[in-house]
PDB file of C-alpha atoms and ligand atoms in Angstrom:
ATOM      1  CA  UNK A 230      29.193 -52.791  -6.050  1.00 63.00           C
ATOM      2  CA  UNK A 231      29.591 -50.565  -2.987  1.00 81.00           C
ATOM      3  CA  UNK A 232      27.135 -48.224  -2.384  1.00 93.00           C
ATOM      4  CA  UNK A 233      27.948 -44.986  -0.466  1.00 97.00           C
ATOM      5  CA  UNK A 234      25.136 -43.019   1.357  1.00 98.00           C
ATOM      6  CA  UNK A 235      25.312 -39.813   0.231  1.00 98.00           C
ATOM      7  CA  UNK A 236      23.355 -38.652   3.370  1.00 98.00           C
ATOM      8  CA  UNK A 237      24.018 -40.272   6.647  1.00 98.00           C
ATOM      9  CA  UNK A 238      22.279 -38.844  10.307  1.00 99.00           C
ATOM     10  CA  UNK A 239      23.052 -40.131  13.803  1.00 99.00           C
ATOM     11  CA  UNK A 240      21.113 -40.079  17.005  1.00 99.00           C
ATOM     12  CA  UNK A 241      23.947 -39.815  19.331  1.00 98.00           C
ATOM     13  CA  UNK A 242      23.132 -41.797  22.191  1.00 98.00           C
ATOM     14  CA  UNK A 243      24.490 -43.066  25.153  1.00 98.00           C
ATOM     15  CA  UNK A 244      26.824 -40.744  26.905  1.00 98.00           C
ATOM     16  CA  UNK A 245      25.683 -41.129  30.449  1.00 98.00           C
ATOM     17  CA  UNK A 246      25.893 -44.963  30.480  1.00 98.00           C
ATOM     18  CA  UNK A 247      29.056 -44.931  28.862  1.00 98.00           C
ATOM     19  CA  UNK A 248      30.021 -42.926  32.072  1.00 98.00           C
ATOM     20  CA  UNK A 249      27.902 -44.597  34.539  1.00 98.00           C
ATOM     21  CA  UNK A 250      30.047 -48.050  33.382  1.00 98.00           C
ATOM     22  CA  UNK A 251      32.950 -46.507  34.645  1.00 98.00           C
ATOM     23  CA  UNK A 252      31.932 -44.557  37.658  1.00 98.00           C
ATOM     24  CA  UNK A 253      32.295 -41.073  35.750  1.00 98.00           C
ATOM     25  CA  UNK A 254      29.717 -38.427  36.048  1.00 97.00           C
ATOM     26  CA  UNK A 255      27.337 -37.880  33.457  1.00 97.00           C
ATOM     27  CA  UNK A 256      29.278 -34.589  31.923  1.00 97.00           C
ATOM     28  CA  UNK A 257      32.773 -36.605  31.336  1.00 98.00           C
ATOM     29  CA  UNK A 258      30.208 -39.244  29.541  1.00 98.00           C
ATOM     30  CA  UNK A 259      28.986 -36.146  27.071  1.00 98.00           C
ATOM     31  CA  UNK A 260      32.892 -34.506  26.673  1.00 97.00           C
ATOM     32  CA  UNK A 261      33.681 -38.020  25.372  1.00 98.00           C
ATOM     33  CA  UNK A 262      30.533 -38.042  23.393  1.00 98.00           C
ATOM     34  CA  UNK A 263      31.972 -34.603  21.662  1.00 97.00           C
ATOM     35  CA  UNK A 264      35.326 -36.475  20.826  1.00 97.00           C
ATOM     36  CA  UNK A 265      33.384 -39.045  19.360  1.00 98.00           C
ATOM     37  CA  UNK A 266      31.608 -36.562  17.193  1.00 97.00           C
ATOM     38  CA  UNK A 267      35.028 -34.457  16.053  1.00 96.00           C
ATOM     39  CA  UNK A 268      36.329 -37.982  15.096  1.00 97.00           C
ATOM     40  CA  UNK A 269      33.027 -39.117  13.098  1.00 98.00           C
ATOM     41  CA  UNK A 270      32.845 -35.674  11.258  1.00 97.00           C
ATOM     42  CA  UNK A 271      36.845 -36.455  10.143  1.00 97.00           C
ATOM     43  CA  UNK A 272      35.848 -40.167   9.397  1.00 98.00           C
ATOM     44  CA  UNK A 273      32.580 -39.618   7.541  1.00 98.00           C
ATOM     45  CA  UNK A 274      34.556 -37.159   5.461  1.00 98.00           C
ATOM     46  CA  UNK A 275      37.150 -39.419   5.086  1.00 97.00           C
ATOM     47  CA  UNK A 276      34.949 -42.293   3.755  1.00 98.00           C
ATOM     48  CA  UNK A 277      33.338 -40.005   0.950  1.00 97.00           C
ATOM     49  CA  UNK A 278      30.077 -38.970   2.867  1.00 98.00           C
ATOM     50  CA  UNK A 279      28.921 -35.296   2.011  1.00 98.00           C
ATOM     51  CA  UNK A 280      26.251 -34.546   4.563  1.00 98.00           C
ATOM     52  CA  UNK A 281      26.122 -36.004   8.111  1.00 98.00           C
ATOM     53  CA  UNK A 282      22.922 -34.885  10.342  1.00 99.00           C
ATOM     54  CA  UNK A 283      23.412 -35.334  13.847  1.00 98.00           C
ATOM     55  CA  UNK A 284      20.853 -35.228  17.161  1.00 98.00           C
ATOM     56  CA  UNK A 285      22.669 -33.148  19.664  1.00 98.00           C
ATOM     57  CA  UNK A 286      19.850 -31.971  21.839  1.00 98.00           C
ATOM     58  CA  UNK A 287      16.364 -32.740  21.704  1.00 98.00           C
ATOM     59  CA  UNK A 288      13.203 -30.592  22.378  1.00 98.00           C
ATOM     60  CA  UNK A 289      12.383 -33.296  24.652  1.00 98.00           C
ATOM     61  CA  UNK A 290      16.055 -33.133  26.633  1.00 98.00           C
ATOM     62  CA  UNK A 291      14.826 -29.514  28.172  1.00 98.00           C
ATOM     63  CA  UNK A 292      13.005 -32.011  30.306  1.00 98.00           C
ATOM     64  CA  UNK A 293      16.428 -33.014  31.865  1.00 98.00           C
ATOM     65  CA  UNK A 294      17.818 -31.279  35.314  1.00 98.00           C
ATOM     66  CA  UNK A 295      18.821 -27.870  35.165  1.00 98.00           C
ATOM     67  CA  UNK A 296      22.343 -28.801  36.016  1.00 97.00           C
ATOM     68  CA  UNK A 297      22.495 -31.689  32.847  1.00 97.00           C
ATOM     69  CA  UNK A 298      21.465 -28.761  30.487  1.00 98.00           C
ATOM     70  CA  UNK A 299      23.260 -26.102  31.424  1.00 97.00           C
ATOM     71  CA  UNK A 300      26.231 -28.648  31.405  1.00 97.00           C
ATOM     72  CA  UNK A 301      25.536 -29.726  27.906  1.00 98.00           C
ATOM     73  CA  UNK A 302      24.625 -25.726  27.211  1.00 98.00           C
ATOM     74  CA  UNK A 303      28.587 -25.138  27.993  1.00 97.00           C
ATOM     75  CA  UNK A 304      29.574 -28.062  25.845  1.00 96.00           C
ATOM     76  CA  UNK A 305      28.130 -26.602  23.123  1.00 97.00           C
ATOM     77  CA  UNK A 306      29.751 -23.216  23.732  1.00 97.00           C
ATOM     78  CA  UNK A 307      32.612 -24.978  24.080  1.00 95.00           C
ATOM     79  CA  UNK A 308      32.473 -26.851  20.778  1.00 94.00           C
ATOM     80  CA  UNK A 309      31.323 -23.755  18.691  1.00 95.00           C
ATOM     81  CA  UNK A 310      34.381 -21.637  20.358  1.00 94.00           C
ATOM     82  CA  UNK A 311      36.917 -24.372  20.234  1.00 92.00           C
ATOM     83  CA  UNK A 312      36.565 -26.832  17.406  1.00 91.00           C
ATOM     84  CA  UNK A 313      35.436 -24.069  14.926  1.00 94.00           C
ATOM     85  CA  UNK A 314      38.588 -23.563  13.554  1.00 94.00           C
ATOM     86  CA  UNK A 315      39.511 -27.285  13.415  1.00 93.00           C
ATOM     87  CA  UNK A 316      35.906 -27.773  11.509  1.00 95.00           C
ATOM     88  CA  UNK A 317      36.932 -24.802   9.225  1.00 97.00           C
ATOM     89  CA  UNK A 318      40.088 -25.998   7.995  1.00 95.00           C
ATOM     90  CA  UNK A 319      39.238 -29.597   7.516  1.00 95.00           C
ATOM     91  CA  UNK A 320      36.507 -28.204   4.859  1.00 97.00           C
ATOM     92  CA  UNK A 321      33.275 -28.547   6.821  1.00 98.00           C
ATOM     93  CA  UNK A 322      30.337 -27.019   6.256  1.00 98.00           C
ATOM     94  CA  UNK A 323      28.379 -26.427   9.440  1.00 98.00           C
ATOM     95  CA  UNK A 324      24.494 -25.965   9.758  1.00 98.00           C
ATOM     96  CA  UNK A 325      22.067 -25.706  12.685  1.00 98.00           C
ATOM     97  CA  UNK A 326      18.740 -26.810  13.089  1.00 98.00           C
ATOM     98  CA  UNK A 327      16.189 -26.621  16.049  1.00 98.00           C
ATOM     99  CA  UNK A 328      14.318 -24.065  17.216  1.00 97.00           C
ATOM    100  CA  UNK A 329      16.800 -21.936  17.634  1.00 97.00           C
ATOM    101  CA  UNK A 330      14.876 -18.996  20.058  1.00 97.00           C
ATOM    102  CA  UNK A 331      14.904 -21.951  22.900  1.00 98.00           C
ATOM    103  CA  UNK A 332      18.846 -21.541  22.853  1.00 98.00           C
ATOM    104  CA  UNK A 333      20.615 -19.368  24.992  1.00 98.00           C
ATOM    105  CA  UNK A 334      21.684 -15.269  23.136  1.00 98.00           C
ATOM    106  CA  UNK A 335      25.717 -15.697  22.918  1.00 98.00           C
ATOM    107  CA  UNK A 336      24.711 -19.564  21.168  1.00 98.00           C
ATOM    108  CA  UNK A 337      22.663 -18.128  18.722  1.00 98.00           C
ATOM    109  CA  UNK A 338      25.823 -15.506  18.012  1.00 98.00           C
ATOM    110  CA  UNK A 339      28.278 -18.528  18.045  1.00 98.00           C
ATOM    111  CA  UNK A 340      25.927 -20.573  16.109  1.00 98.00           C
ATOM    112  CA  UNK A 341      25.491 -17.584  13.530  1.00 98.00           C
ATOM    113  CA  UNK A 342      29.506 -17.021  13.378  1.00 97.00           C
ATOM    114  CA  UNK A 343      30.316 -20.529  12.933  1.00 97.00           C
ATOM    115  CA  UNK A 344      27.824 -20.775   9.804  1.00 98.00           C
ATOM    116  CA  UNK A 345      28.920 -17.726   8.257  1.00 98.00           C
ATOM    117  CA  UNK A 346      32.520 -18.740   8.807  1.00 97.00           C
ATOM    118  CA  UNK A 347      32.023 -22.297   7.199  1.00 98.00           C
ATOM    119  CA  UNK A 348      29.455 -21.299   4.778  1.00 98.00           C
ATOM    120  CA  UNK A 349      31.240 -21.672   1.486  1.00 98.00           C
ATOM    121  CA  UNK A 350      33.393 -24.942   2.594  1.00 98.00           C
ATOM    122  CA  UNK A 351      32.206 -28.034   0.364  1.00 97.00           C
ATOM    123  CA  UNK A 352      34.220 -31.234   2.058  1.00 98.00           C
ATOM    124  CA  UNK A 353      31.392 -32.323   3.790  1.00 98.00           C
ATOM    125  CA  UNK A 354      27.732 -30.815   5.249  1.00 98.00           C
ATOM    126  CA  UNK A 355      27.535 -31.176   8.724  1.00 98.00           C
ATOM    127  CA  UNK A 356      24.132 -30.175  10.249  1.00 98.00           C
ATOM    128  CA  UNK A 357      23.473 -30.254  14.123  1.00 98.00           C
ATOM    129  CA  UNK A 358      20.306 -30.445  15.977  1.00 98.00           C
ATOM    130  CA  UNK A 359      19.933 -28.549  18.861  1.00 98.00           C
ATOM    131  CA  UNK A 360      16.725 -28.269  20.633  1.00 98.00           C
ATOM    132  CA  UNK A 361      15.333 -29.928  17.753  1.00 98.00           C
ATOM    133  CA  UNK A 362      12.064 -32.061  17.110  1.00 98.00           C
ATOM    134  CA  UNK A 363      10.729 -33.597  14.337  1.00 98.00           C
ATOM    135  CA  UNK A 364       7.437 -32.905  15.602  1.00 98.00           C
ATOM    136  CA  UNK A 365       7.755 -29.281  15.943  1.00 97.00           C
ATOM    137  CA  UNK A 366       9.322 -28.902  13.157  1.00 98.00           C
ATOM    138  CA  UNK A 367       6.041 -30.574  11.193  1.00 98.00           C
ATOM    139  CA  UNK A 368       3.514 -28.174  13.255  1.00 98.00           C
ATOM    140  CA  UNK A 369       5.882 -25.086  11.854  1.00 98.00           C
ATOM    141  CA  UNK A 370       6.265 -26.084   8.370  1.00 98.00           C
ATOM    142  CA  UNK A 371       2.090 -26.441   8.663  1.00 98.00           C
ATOM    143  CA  UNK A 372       1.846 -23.074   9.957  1.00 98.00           C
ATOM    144  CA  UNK A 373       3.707 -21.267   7.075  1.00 98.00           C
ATOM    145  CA  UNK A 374       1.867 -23.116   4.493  1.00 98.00           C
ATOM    146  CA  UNK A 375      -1.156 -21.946   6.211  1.00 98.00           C
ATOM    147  CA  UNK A 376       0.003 -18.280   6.408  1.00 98.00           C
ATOM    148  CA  UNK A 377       0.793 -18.672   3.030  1.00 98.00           C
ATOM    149  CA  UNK A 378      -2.564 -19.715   2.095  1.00 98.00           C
ATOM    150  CA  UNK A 379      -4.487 -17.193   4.346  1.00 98.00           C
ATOM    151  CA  UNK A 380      -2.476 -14.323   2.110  1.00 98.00           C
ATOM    152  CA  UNK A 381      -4.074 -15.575  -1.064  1.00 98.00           C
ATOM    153  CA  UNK A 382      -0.234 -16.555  -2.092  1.00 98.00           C
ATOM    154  CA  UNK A 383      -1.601 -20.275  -2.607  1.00 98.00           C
ATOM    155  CA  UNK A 384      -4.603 -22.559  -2.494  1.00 98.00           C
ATOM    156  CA  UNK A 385      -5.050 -24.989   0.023  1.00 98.00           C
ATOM    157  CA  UNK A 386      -5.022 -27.689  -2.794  1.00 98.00           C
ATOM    158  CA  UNK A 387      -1.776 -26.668  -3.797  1.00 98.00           C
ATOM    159  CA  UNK A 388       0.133 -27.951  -1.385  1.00 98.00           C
ATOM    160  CA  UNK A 389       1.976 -30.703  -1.954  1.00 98.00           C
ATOM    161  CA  UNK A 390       4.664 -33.542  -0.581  1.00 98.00           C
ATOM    162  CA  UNK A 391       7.295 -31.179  -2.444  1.00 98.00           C
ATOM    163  CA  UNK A 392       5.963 -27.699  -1.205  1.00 98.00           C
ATOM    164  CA  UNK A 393       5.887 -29.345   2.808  1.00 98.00           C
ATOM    165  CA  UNK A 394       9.380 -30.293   2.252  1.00 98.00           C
ATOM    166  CA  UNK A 395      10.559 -26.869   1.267  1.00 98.00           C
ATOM    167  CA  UNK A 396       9.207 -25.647   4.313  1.00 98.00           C
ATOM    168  CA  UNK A 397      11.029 -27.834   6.727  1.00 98.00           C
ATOM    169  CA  UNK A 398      14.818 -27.213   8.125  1.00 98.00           C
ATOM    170  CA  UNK A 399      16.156 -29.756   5.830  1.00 98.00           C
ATOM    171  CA  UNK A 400      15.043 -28.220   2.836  1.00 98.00           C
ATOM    172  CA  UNK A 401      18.411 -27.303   1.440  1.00 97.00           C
ATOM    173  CA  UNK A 402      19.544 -30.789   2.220  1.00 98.00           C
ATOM    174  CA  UNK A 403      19.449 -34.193   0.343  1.00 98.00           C
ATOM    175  CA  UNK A 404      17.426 -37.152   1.263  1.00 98.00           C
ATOM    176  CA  UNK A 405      18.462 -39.089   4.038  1.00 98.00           C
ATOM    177  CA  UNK A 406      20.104 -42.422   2.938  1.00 98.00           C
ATOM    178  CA  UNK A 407      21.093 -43.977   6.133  1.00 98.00           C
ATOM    179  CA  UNK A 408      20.246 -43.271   9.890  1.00 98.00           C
ATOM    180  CA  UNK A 409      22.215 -44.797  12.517  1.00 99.00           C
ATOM    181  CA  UNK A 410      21.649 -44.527  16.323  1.00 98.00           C
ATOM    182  CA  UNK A 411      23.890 -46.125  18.915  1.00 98.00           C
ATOM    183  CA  UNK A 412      23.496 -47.347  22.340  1.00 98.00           C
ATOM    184  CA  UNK A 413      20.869 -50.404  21.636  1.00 98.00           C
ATOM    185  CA  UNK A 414      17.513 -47.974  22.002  1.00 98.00           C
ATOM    186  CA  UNK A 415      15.259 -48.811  18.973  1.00 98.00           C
ATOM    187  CA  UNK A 416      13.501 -45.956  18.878  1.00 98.00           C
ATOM    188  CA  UNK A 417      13.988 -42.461  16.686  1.00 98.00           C
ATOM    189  CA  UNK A 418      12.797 -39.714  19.666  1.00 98.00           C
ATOM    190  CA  UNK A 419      11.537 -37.525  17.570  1.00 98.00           C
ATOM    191  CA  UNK A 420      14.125 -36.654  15.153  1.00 98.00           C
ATOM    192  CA  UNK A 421      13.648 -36.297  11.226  1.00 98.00           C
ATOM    193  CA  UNK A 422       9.934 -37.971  11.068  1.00 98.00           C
ATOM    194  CA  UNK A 423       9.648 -36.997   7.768  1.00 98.00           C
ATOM    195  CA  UNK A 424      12.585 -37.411   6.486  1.00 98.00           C
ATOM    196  CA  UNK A 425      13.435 -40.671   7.546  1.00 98.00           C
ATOM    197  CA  UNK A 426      10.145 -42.095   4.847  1.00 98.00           C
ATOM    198  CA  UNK A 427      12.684 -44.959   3.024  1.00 97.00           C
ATOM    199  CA  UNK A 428      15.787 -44.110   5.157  1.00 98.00           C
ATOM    200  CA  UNK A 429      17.960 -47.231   5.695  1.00 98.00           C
ATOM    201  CA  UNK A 430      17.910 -47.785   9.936  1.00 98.00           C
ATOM    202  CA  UNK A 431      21.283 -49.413  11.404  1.00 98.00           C
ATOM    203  CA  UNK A 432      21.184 -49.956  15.426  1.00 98.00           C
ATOM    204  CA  UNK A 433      23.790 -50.322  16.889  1.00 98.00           C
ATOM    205  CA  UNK A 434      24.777 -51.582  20.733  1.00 98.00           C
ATOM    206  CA  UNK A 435      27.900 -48.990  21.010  1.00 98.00           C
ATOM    207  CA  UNK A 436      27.268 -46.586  23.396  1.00 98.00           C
ATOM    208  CA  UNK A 437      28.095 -43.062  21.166  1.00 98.00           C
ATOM    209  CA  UNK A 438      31.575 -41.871  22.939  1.00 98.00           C
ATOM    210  CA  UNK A 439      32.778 -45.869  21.522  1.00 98.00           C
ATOM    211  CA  UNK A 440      31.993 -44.923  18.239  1.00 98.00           C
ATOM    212  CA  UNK A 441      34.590 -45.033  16.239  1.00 98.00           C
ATOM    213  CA  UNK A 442      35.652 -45.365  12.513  1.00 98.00           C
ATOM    214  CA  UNK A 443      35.409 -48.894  12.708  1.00 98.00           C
ATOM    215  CA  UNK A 444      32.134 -48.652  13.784  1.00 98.00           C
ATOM    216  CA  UNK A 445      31.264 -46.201  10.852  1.00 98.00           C
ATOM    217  CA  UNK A 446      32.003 -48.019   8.548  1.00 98.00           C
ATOM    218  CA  UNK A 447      30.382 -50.874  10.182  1.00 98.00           C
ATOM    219  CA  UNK A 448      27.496 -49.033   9.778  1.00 98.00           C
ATOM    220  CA  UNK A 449      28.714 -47.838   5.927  1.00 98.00           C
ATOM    221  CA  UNK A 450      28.760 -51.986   4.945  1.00 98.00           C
ATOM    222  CA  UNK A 451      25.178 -52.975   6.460  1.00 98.00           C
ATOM    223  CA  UNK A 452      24.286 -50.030   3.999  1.00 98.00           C
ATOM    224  CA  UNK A 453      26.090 -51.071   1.378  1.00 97.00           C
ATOM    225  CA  UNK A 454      23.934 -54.830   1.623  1.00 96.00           C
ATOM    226  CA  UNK A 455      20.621 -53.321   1.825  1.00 96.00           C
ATOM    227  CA  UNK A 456      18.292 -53.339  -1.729  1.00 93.00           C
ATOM    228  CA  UNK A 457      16.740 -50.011  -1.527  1.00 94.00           C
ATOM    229  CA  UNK A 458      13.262 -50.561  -3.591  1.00 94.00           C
ATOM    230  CA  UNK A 459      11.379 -47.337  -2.270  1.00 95.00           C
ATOM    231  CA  UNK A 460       7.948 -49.649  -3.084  1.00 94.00           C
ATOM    232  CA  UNK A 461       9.055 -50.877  -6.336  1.00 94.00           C
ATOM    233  CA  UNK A 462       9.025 -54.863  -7.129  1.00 90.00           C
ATOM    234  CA  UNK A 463      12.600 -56.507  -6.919  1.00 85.00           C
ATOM    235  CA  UNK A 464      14.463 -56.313  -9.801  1.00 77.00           C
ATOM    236  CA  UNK A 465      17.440 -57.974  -8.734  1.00 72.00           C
ATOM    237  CA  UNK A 466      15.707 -61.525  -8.327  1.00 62.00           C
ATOM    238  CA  UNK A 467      17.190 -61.988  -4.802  1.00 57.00           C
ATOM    239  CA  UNK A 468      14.068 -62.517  -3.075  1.00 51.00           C
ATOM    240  CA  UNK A 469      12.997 -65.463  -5.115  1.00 48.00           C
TER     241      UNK A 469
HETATM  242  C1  LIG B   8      23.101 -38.638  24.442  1.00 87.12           C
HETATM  243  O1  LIG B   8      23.453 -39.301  25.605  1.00 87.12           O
HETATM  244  C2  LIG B   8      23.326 -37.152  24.544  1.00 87.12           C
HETATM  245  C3  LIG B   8      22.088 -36.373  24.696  1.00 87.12           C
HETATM  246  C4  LIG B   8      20.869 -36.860  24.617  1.00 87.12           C
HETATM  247  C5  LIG B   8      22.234 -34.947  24.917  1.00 87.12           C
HETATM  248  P1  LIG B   8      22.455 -39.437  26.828  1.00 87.12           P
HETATM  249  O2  LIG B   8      22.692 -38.303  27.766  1.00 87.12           O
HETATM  250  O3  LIG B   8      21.053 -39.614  26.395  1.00 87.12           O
HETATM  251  O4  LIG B   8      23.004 -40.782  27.481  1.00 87.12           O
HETATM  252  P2  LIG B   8      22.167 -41.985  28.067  1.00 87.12           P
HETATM  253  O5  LIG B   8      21.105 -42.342  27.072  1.00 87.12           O
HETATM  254  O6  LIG B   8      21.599 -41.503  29.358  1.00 87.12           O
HETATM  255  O7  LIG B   8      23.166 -43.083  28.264  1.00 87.12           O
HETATM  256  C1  LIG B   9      17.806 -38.673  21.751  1.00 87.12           C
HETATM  257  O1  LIG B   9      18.353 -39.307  22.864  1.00 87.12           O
HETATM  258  C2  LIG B   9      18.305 -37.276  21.646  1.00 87.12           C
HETATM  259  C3  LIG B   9      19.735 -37.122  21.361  1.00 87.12           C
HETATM  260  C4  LIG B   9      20.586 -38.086  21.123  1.00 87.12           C
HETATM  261  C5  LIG B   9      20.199 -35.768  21.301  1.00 87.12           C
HETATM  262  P1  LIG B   9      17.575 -39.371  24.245  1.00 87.12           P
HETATM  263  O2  LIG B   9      18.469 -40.112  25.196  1.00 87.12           O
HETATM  264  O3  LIG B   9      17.118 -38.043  24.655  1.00 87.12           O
HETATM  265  O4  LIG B   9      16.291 -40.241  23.863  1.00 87.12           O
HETATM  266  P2  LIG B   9      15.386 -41.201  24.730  1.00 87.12           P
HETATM  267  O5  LIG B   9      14.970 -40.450  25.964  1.00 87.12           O
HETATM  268  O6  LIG B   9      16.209 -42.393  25.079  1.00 87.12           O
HETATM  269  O7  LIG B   9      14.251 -41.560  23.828  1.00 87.12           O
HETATM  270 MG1  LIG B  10      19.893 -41.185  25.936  1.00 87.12          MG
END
């Protein structure tokens, strides 16, 4: 029987060598990388997958040269201006998370237009993180528990796995099945620490603008083989 991960996130990885390979600068490697993404949201809708995560820009990627983020900074105004519509009719839902105050004022209006625009669309749940980390994301969910607690609103024993998970940016989302990240680096980077607790991992050597529907579903099939036992004994006898 196939099994279809209702939840699937990508670290998108791999732009610059995929331009470096062919004597392109960095920024063509990371327009290709945003083809790569219009084509995966199409595909992953395509194959039946209702919520696709992806890592667009890391806390950590501020670290980068002013010119590589303010190039990827127009990218992204660039997507939210010109692929909105295209996202809009095919039926996606779009979602941003990060911490959102890093980003630049007319992103945070596109980023607020585009999810009012898309906000009732049900094909498929596509969330991007920008200036995103999994890290700060824990330290903020901690802080508004212990607000929380320092109004009298709960006790400190109160809080629980279910309560921390409500106060992360994935709250409203489902839990993640299957995370992929391409370009052969076996590492996560900080993205979705919690979250990824019994996610399925697939690593894969395409560099991201290569990925393709072929490689999705790639990805889709080493799901499909894995026995997810979330700490339970196997109960299909296939490890005897
Ligand atoms: C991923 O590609 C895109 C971002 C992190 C913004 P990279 O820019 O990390 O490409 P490589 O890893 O240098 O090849
Ligand atoms: C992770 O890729 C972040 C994104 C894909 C947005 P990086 O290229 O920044 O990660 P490292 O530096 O290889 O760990
Ligand atoms: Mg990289």
């Amino acid at each position: 029987m196939i099994q279809l991960p209702k939840h699937i996130a990508i670290i998108m990885d791999g732009n610059g060598r995929w331009a470096k390979k062919r004597g392109l600068s960095r920024t063509q490697g990371h327009r290709k990388g945003l083809e790569a993404l219009r084509n995966t949201v199409e595909n992953a809708a395509e194959l039946g997958v209702e919520f696709l995560t992806v890592f667009g820009f890391s806390t950590e990627n501020w670290k980068r040269s002013t010119d590589e983020v303010s190039d990827l900074m127009g990218l992204l105004r660039f997507y939210l201006k010109n692929e909105l519509q295209t996202l809009h009719k095919k039926g996606a839902k779009l979602r941003v998370i990060g911490e959102r105050d890093r980003l630049a004022p007319d992103i945070v209006k596109l980023i607020e237009g585009a999810e009012a625009l898309t906000a009732t669309n049900s094909r498929i749940n596509v969330t991007i993180a920008l200036s995103y980390g999994a890290r700060s994301e824990i330290v903020s969910a901690s802080q508004k528990l212990a607000q929380r607690v320092a109004n009298g609103e709960i006790q400190p024993g109160d809080i629980n796995e279910q309560l921390f998970e409500d106060c992360l940016m994935t709250s409203d989302l489902p839990p993640l099945d299957l995370l992929i990240r391409t370009s052969g680096e076996l590492r996560i980077s900080n993205f979705l620490l919690w979250q990824i607790a019994y996610s399925e991992l697939v690593f894969t050597d395409t560099l991201w603008p290569d990925f393709d529907k072929a490689c999705l579903e790639q990805a889709l099939a080493d799901y499909s083989n894995r026995q997810r036992r979330f700490g339970a004994e196997d109960v299909t006898g296939a490890a005897e």
